[in-house]
Structure formats: C-alpha cells, structure tokens
CSV table of C-alpha atoms and ligand atoms in Angstrom, one decimal:
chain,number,residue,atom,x,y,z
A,1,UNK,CA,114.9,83.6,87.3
A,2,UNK,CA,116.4,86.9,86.9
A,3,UNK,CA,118.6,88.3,90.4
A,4,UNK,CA,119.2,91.5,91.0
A,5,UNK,CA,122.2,92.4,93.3
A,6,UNK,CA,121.7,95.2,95.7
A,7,UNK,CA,124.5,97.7,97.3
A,8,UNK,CA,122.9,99.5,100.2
A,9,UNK,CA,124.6,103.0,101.5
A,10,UNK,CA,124.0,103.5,105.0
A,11,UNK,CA,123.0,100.5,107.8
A,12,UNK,CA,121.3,102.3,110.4
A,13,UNK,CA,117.8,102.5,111.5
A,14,UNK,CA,116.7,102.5,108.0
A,15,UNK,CA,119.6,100.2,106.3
A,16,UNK,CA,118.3,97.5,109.1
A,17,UNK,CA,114.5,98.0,108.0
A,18,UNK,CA,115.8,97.9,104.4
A,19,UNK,CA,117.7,94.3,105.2
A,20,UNK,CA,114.9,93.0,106.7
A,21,UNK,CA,112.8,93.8,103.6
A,22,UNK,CA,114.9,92.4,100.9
A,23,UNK,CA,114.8,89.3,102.9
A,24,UNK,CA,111.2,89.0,102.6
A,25,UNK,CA,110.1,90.6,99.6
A,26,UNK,CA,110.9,87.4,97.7
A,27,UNK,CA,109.3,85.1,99.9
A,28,UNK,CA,106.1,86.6,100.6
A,29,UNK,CA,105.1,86.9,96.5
A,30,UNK,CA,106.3,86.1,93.1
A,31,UNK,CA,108.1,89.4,92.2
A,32,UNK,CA,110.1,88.3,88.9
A,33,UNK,CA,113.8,88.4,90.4
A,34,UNK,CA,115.2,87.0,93.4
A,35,UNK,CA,117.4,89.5,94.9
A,36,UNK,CA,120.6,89.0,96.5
A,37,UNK,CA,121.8,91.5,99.0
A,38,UNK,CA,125.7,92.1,97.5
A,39,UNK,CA,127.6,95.0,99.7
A,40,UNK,CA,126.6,96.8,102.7
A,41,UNK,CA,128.6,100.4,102.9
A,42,UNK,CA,129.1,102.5,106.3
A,43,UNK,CA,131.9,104.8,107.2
A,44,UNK,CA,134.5,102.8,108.6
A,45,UNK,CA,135.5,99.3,108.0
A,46,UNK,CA,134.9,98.1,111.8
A,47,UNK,CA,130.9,99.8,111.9
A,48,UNK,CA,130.5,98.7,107.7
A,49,UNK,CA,131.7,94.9,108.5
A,50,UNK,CA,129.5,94.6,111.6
A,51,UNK,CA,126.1,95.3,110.1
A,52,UNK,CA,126.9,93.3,107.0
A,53,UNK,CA,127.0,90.3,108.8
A,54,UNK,CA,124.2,91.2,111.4
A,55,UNK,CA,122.0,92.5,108.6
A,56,UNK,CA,122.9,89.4,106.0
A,57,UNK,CA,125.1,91.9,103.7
A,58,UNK,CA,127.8,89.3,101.1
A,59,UNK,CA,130.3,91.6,101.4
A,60,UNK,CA,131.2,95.4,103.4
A,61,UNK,CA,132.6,98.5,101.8
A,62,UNK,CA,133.5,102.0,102.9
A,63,UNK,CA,133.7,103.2,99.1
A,64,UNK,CA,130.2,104.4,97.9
A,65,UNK,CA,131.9,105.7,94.7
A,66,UNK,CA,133.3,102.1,93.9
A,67,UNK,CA,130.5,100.5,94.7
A,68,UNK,CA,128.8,102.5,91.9
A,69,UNK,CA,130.7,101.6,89.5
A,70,UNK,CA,130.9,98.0,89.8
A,71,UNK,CA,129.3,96.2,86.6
A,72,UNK,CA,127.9,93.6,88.9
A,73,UNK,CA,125.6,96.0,91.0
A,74,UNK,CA,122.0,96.4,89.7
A,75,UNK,CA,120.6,98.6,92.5
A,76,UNK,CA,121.6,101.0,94.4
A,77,UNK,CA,119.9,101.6,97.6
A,78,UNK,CA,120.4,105.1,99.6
A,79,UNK,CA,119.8,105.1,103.6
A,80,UNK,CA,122.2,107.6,104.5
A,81,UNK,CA,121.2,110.8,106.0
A,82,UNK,CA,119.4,113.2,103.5
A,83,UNK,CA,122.6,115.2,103.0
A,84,UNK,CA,124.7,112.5,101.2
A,85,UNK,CA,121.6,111.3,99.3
A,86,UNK,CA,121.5,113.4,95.7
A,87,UNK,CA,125.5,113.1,95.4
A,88,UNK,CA,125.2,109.4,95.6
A,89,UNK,CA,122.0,109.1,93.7
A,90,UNK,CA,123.4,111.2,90.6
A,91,UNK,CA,126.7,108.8,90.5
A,92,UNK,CA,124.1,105.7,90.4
A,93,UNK,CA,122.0,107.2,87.8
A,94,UNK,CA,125.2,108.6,85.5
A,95,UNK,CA,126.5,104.9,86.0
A,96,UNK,CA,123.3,102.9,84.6
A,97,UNK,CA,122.0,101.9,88.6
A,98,UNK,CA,118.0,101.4,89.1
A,99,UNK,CA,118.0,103.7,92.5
A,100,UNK,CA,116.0,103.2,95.6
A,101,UNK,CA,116.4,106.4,98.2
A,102,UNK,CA,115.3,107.1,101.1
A,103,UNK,CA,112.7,110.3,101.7
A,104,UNK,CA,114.1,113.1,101.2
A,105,UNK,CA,115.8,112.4,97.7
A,106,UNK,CA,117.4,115.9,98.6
A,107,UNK,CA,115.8,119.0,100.3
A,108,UNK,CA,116.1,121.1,97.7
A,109,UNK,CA,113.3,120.6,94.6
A,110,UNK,CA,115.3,121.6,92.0
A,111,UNK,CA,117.9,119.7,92.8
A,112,UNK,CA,115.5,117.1,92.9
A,113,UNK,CA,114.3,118.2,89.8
A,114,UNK,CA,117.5,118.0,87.7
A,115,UNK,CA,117.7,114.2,89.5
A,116,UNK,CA,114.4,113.2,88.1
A,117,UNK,CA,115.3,114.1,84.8
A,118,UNK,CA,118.8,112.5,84.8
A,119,UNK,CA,117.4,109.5,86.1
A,120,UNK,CA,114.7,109.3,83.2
A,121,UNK,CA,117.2,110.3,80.2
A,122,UNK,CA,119.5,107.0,81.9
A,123,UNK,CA,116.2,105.0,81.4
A,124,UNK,CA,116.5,104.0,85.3
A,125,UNK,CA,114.2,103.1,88.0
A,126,UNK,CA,113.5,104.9,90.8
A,127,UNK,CA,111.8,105.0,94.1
A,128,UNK,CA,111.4,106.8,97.4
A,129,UNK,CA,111.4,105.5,100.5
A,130,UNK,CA,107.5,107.0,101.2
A,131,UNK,CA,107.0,103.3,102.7
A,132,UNK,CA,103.7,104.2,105.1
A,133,UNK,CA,101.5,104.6,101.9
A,134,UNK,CA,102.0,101.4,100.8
A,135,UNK,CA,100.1,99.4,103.6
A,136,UNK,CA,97.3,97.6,102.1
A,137,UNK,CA,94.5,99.7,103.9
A,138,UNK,CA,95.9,103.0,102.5
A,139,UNK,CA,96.4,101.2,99.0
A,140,UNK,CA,92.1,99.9,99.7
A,141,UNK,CA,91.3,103.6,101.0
A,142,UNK,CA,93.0,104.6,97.9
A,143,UNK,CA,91.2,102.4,95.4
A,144,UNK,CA,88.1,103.1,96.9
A,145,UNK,CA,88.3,107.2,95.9
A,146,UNK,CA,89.9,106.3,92.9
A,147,UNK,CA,87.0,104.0,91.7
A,148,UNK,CA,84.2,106.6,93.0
A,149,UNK,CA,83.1,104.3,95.5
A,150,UNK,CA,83.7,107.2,97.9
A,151,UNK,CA,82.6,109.8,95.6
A,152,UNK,CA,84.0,113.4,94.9
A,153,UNK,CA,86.9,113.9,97.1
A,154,UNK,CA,86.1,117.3,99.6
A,155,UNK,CA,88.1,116.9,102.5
A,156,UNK,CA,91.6,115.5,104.2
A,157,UNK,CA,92.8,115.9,107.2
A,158,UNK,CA,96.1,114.6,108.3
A,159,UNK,CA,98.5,114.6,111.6
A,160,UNK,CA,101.8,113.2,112.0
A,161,UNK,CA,103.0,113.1,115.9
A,162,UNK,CA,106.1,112.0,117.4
A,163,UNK,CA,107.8,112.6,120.6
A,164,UNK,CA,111.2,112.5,119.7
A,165,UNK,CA,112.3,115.9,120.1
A,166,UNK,CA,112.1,115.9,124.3
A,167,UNK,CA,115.9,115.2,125.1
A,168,UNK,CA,117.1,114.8,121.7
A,169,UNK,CA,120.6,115.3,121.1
A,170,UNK,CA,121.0,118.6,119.6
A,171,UNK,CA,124.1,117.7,117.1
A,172,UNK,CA,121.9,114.5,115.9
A,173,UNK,CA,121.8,115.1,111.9
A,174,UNK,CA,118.1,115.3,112.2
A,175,UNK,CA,118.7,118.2,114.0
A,176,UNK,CA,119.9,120.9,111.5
A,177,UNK,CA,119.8,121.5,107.5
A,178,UNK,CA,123.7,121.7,107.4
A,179,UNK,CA,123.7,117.9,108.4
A,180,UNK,CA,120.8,117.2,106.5
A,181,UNK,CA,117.7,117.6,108.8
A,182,UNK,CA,114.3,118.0,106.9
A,183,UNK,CA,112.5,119.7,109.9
A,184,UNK,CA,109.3,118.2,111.1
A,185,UNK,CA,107.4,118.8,107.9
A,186,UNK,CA,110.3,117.9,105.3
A,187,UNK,CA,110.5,114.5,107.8
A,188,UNK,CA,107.6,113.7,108.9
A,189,UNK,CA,105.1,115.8,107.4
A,190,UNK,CA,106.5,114.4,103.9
A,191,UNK,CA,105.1,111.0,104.8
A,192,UNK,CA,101.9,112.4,105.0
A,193,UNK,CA,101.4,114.4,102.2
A,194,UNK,CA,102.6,111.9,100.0
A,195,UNK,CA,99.4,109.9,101.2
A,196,UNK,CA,97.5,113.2,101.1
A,197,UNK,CA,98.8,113.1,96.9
A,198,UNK,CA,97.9,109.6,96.8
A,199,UNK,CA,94.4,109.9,97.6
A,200,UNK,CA,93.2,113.3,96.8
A,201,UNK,CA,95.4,114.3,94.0
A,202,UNK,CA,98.4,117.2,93.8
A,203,UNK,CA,98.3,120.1,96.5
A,204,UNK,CA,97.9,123.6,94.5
A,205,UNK,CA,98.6,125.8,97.3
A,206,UNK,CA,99.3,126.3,101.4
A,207,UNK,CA,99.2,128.6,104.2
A,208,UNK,CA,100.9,127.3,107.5
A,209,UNK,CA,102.6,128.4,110.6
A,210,UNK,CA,105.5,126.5,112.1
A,211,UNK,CA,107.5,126.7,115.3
A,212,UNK,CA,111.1,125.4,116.6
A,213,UNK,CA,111.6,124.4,120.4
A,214,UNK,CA,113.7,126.9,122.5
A,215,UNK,CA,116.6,125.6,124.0
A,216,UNK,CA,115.7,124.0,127.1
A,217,UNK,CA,112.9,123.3,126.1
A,218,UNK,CA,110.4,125.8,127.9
A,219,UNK,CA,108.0,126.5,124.6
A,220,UNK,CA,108.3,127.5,121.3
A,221,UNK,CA,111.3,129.8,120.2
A,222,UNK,CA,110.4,133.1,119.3
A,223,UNK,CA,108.2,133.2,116.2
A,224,UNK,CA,110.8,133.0,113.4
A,225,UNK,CA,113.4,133.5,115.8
A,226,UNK,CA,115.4,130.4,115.4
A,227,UNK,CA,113.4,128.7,112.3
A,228,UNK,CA,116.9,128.8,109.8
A,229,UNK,CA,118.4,131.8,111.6
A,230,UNK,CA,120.8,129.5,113.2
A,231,UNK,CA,121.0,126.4,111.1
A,232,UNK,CA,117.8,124.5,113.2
A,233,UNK,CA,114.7,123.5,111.7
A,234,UNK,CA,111.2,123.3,112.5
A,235,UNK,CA,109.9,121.5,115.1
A,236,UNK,CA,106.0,121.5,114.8
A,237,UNK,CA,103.9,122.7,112.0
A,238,UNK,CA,100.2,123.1,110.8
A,239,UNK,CA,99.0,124.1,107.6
A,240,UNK,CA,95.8,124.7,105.2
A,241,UNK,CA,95.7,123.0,101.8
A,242,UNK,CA,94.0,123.6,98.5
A,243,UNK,CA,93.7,120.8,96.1
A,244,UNK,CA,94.4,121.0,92.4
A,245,UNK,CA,90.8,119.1,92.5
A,246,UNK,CA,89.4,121.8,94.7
A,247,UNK,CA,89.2,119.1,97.9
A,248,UNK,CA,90.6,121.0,100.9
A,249,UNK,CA,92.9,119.3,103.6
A,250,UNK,CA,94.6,120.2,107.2
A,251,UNK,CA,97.9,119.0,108.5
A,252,UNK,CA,99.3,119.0,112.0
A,253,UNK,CA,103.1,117.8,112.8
A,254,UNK,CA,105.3,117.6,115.7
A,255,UNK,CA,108.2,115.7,117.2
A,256,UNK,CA,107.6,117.4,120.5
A,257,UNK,CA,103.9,115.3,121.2
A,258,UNK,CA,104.1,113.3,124.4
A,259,UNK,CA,102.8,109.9,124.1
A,260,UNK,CA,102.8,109.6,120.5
A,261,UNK,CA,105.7,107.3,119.3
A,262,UNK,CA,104.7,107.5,115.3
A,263,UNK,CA,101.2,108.3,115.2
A,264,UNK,CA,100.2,108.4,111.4
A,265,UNK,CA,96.6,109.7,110.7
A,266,UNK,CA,94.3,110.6,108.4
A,267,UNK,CA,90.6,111.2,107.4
A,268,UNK,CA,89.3,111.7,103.7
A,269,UNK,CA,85.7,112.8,103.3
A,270,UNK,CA,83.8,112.1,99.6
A,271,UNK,CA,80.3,112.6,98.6
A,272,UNK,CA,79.1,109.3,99.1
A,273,UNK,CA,81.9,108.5,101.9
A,274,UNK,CA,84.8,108.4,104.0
A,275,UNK,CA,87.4,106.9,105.1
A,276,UNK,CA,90.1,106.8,108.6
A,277,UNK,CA,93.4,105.0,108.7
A,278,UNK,CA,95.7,105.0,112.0
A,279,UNK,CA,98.8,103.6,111.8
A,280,UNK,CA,98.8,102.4,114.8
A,281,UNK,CA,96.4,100.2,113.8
A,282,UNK,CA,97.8,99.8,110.8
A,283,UNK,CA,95.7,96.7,109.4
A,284,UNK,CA,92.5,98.6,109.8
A,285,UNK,CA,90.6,100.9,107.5
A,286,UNK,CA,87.1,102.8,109.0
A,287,UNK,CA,85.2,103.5,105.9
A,288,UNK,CA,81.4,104.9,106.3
A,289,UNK,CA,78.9,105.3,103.1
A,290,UNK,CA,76.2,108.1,103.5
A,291,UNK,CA,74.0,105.5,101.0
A,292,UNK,CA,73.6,103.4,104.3
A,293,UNK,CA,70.6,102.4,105.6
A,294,UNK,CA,69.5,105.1,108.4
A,295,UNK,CA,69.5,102.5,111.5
A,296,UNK,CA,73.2,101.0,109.9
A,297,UNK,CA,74.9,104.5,109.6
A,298,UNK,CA,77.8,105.3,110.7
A,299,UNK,CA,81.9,103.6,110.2
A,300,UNK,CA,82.6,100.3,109.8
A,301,UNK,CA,86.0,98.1,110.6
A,302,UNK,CA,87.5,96.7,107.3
A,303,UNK,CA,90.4,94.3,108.7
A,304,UNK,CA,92.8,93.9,105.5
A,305,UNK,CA,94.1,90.7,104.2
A,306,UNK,CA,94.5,89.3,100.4
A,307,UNK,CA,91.7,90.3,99.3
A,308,UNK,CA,92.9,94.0,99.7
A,309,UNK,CA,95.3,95.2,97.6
A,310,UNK,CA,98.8,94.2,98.3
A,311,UNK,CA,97.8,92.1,101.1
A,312,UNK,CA,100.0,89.0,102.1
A,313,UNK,CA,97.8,86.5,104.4
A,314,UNK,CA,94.4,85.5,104.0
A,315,UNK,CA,93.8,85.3,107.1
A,316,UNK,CA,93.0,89.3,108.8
A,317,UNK,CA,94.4,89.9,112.0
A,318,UNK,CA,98.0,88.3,111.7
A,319,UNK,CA,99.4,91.1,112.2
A,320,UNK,CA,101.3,93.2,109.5
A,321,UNK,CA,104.9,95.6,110.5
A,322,UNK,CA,106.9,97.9,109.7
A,323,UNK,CA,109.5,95.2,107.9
A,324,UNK,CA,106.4,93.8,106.0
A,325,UNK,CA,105.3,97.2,104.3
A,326,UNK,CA,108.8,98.3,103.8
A,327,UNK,CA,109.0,94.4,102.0
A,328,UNK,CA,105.5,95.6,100.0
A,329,UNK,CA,107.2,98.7,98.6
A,330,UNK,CA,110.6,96.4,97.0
A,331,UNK,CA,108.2,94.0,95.7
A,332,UNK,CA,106.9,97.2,93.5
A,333,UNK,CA,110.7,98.6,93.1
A,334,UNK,CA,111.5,94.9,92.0
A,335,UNK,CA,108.7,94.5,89.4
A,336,UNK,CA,109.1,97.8,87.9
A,337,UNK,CA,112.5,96.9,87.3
A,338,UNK,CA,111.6,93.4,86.1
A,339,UNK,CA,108.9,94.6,83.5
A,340,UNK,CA,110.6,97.5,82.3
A,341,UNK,CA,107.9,99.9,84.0
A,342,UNK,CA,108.5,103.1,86.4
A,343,UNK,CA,107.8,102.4,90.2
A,344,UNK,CA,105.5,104.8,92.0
A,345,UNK,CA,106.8,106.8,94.3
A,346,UNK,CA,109.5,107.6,92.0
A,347,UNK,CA,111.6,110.3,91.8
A,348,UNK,CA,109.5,112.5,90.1
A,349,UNK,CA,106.9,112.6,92.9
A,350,UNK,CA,109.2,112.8,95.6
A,351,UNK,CA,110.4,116.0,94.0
A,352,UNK,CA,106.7,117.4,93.9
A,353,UNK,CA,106.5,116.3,98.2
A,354,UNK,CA,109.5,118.4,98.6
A,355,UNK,CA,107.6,121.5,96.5
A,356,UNK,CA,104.9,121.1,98.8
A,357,UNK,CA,107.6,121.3,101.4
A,358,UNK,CA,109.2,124.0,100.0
A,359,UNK,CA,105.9,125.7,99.8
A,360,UNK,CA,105.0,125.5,103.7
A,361,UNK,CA,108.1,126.6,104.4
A,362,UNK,CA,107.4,129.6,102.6
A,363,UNK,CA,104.1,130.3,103.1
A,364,UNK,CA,105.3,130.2,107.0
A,365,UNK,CA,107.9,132.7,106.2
A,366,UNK,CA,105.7,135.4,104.3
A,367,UNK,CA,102.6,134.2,106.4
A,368,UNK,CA,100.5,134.0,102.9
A,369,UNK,CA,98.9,131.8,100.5
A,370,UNK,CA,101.9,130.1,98.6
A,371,UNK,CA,101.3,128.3,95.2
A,372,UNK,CA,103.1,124.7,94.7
A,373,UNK,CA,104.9,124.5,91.1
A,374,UNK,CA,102.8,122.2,89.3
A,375,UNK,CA,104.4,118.4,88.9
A,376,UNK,CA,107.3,118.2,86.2
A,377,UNK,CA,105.6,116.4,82.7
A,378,UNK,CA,107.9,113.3,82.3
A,379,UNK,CA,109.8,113.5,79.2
B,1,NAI,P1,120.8,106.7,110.9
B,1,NAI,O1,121.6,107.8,111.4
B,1,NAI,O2,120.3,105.6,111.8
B,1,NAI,O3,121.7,105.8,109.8
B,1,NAI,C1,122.5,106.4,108.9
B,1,NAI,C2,123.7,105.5,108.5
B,1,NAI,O4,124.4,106.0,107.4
B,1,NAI,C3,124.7,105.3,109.7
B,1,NAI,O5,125.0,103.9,109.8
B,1,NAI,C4,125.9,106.1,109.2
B,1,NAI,O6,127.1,105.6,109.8
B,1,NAI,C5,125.8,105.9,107.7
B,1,NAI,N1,126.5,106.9,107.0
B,1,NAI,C6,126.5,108.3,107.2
B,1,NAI,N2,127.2,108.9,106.2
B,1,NAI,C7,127.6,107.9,105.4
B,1,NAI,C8,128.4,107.9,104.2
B,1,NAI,N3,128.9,109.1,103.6
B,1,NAI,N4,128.6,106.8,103.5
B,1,NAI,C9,128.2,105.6,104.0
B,1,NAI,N5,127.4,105.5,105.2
B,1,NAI,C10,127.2,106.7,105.8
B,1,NAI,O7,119.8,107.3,109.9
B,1,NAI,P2,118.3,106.7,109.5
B,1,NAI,O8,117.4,107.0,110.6
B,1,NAI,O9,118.5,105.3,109.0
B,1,NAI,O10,117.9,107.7,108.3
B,1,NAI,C11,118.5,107.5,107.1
B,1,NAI,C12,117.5,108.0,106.0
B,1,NAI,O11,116.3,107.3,106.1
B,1,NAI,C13,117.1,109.5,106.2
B,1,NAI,O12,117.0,110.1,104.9
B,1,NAI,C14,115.8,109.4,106.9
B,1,NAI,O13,115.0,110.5,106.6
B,1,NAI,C15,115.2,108.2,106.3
B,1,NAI,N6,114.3,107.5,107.2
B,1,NAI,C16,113.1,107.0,106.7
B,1,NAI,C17,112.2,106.3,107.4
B,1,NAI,C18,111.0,105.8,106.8
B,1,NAI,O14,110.1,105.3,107.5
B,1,NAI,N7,110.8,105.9,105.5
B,1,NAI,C19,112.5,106.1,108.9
B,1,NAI,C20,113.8,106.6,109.3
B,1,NAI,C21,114.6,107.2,108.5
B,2,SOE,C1,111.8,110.7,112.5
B,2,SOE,O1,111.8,110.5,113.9
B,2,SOE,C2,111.6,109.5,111.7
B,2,SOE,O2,112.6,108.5,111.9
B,2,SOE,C3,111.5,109.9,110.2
B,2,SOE,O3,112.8,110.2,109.7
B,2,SOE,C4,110.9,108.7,109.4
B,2,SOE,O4,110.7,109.1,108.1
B,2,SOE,C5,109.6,108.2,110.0
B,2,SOE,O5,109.0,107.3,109.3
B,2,SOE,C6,109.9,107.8,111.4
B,2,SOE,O6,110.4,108.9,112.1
C-alpha cells in the first residue's frame, strides 16, 4: 500500500487535533495509503521536540523551509496561526507538496486567489481545514437538499457562539489582523458559511453590522470606532444573505456569548422540508417533511451511523468527536490524493468563504448591500 509522509507546521490546539486524526484516519476505513506522521515543526527546538513525541511526530524541526523541500515529504500540513499560512503554503505548492491548511488559507482573497491557481498549475491537492461540515449529519442534511428530498432550498439560518472573548488575553494572535486574527466572522463565522455553501449553494450578496468589545469590557466599542482603526477585529456580527439560487439566509456570531463553548447551528427550510443540526449534539440531524401525515407532522430525530454518509459505527449513539470528524476530513484529503482527484474543501472554495468574508466586512463598513465576486472557474 501506498504511504504518504506528512510534515505538520504548527502543534498547538489544532496540530494536536491534527495528530489525533492522522492516527485514526487509517484505522477507522480503507483510505488507499497508510500515512505516516514524519516531522512535527514549532518555533524552538525545546517546544518542537516536546509535542513530537507527545503527539507521535518521527522526527522535530524548527525549519518550515527545509522541511518543504525534502523529497521524502508528501504533505504538508499548515496549523500555524493564519498569518504564517499563505507564505508556507506557496513554498509547498512551488515545491510539488499536496497541502492541507488550516481555515483561513490567508485573509486576504486574492491572495488566496493567486494560491488557488498556483496550487492547480503544480497539479496539487488541497484542502482547508473547514472540519465541522464534514460530520455525517451535515454530509446526510446535505444529501438530502441535494437529492430534492427537501425540495427547493428558501431559507438558512445560521449562528456561531463562543464565549471566549470574556478575559481573553488581548496580545493573543486571535486578537488582531497584524498577528493574524480573522475577527469573529473570518474565524468563526467562516465555519458556518462554508456549511451555508454546502447546502444552499454560493452567497451572491450581504448586508451586516458588526461590533468589537470596548476595553474593559462594558459593551460594544463605538460603532466603527475600534473595528480596524487600531489593529482589533470584530467581535460579534450579524448579517443578511442572498443566494445565487435566490434562497435567503441569517447569520449571528460572537465570541462574547456566555454559556456557549462552540455552539454550531443551523436551520435550512425547502419546499417539501427542513432540516436542524446542533453541534452540540453533533450525531443528530432534525429533519421534518411537510408531505407528512397531519397527526405525524412535525421534526423527527435521525441519530447517524453507517448508513449515513461518512459514518464510522453501525451502531447510533457511540458517540462521535471532534478528533473523529477532523479523522473524516483526512480520509477525503488522503483519497483525493490517492485517486488523483481534488478534495472538497479545497483551496478554491476557501478563497470564495474569505469573499464572503470580505464582503460582510464591507457591507459593515458602507452599511449597504455588498456583491460577493462570483467563485474563480478552475482552469
Ligand atoms: P495555537 O496558537 O494553539 O497553535 C499555533 C502553533 O503554531 C503554536 O504551537 C506555535 O508555537 C506554532 N507556530 C507559530 N508560528 C510558527 C512558525 N512560524 N513556525 C512553526 N510553528 C509556529 O493556534 P491554533 O488554535 O492551533 O490555530 C492554528 C490555526 O488553526 C489557525 O489558523 C486557526 O484559525 C485554526 N483553527 C481551526 C480550528 C478548526 O476547528 N478548524 C480550531 C482552532 C484553530
Ligand atoms: C476560536 O475560538 C476557534 O478556536 C476557531 O479558531 C476555530 O476555527 C473553531 O472551530 C473553534 O474556535
């Protein structure tokens, strides 16, 4: 069988999630390669050596750029904060590496853009880390629209919620673009638009409002007053989407949400259905059809297991984590690679998430109706 050595970049929160999915993706299906997990990099030799051998890494680097270049490398995995992501990601692609990166790929589009492209004239993979989408209720709710089982698609409505903004550090890297910092809707609102694209089909336009945290904490900043001005990002958002389909959708984020940890929701409304998936209960998909009998209306609990797409167990209620979807989305990374196919999320969408992105922003800023770019035609 084929293996396929991996260098990851980065073993934080996400290089540990990462470790833990390698290590399973193998095991829990036959996905064409075995994979070996080669070099763990961090930035310095004491902090690199440490997670390699807590995390199962070969070998430990500090030298991203050397570990690009070595012939023996076939992936390159990127879990660094966003602002180290595109310079690494370009140096894989130039150098013939299928990439895996974490969301964002870069907050700028076209710099995303000019990625996507490079990575498809180097006749590379690529995938982004949008790892919530692929739980096998969102990949069921998703086959059920696109087979017509819930008819034409008319609304979604979507919220993201953390609390992880009381206290924060303020010099965290999440904290401001200059260290890479997405703001809620580049971080977290992402995540949910890329299932809103999933379901319903690309965003053509948005109007939104979004709000940064005054220091101490009190309420919001001034409108506009500290959104970019200094450096910080947003801290909340809600906007208003238009569908390239016509299907309309809301969105709500906020790292400053007391009591939700990482509350991932959403509702889709057809014709003849809908669905509501909550990640907190992550295995379970409410679906209702309006062709129901009139005493049997209303949702019903679909607990996922192998029968459902991407499902492991066939047996429901074992309970499936964090680790296990982020194992799901490198069993797809690992076949695309293995049948010569492109992997989904790849590049190309992540770049269309960050338009969307880009467009919130701005519609916030000129408080208008902003147009997304329409998605790049692969060439
Ligand atoms: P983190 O701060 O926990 O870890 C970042 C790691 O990168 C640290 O170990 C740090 O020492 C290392 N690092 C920083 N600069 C480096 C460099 N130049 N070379 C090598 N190593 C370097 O960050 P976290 O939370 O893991 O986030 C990383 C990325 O993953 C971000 O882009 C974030 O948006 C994304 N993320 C995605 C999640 C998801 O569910 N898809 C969840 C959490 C983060
Ligand atoms: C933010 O708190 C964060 O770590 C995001 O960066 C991740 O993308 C999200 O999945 C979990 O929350």
């Amino acid at each position: 069988m084929r293996e396929l050595k991996v260098g990851l970049i980065g073993g934080g929160f996400m290089g540990r999630a990462h470790s833990l999915a390698y290590a399973l993706a193998p095991i829990a299906a036959d996905i064409g390669a075995t994979v070996t997990k080669e070099v763990l990099v961090d930035a310095t030799p004491e902090l690199a050596a440490t997670l390699a051998q807590q995390l199962g890494w070969r070998s430990s680097s500090t030298d991203w750029r050397e570990l690009v270049e070595r012939p023996d490398i076939d992936i390159i995995d990127i879990c660094t904060p966003p602002q180290f992501h595109a310079e690494i990601a370009f140096a894989a692609v130039a150098a013939g590496k299928h990439v895996f990166c974490e969301k964002p790929i870069t907050n700028d589009s076209a710099e995303a853009a000019r990625l996507t492209q490079a990575a498809l004239d180097a006749g590379v993979v690529t995938q982004v880390g949008f790892n919530y989408r692929h739980a096998p209720a969102i990949s069921f709710a998703r086959d059920l629209l696109a087979s017509g089982r819930l008819g034409t698609p008319l609304q979604f409505r979507a919220s993201y919620l953390q609390e992880v903004g009381f206290g924060a550090d303020p010099n965290r890297w999440r904290a401001s673009r200059a260290t890479g910092g997405s703001g809620a809707v580049g971080d977290i609102g992402s995540h949910i638009i890329d299932m809103a694209e999933l379901m319903f089909g690309d965003i053509r336009r948005v109007s939104a409002r979004i709000r940064t945290m005054a220091v101490g904490e009190t309420g919001w900043a001034e409108e506009g007053g500290q959104v970019d001005d200094d450096g910080r990002i947003d801290d909340s958002g809600v906007w208003l989407a238009e569908f390239a389909n016509g299907a309309l959708g809301s969105f709500a984020v906020s790292s400053y949400a007391s009591g939700r940890k990482n509350r991932v929701y959403f509702e889709a409304d057809g014709t003849k259905g809908s669905v509501e998936f909550n990640w907190n209960s992550r295995e379970e998909l409410k679906v209702s059809y309006v062709d129901e009998a009139k005493d049997h209306k209303g949702f019903r609990t679909i607990h996922t297991n192998n029968e459902h797409p991407d499902g492991w167990w066939r047996l429901a209620g074992l309970g499936t984590g964090y680790p296990e979807i982020s194992a799901i989305q490198f069993q797809k990374f690992v076949r695309a690679i293995v049948d010569g196919g492109q992997a989904d999320p790849d590049f190309g969408h992540a770049t269309h998430v960050q338009q969307v992105v880009e467009a919130i922003i701005a519609a916030a800023a000129s408080d208008s109706w902003v147009d997304v770019a329409p998605r790049q035609d692969r060439s």
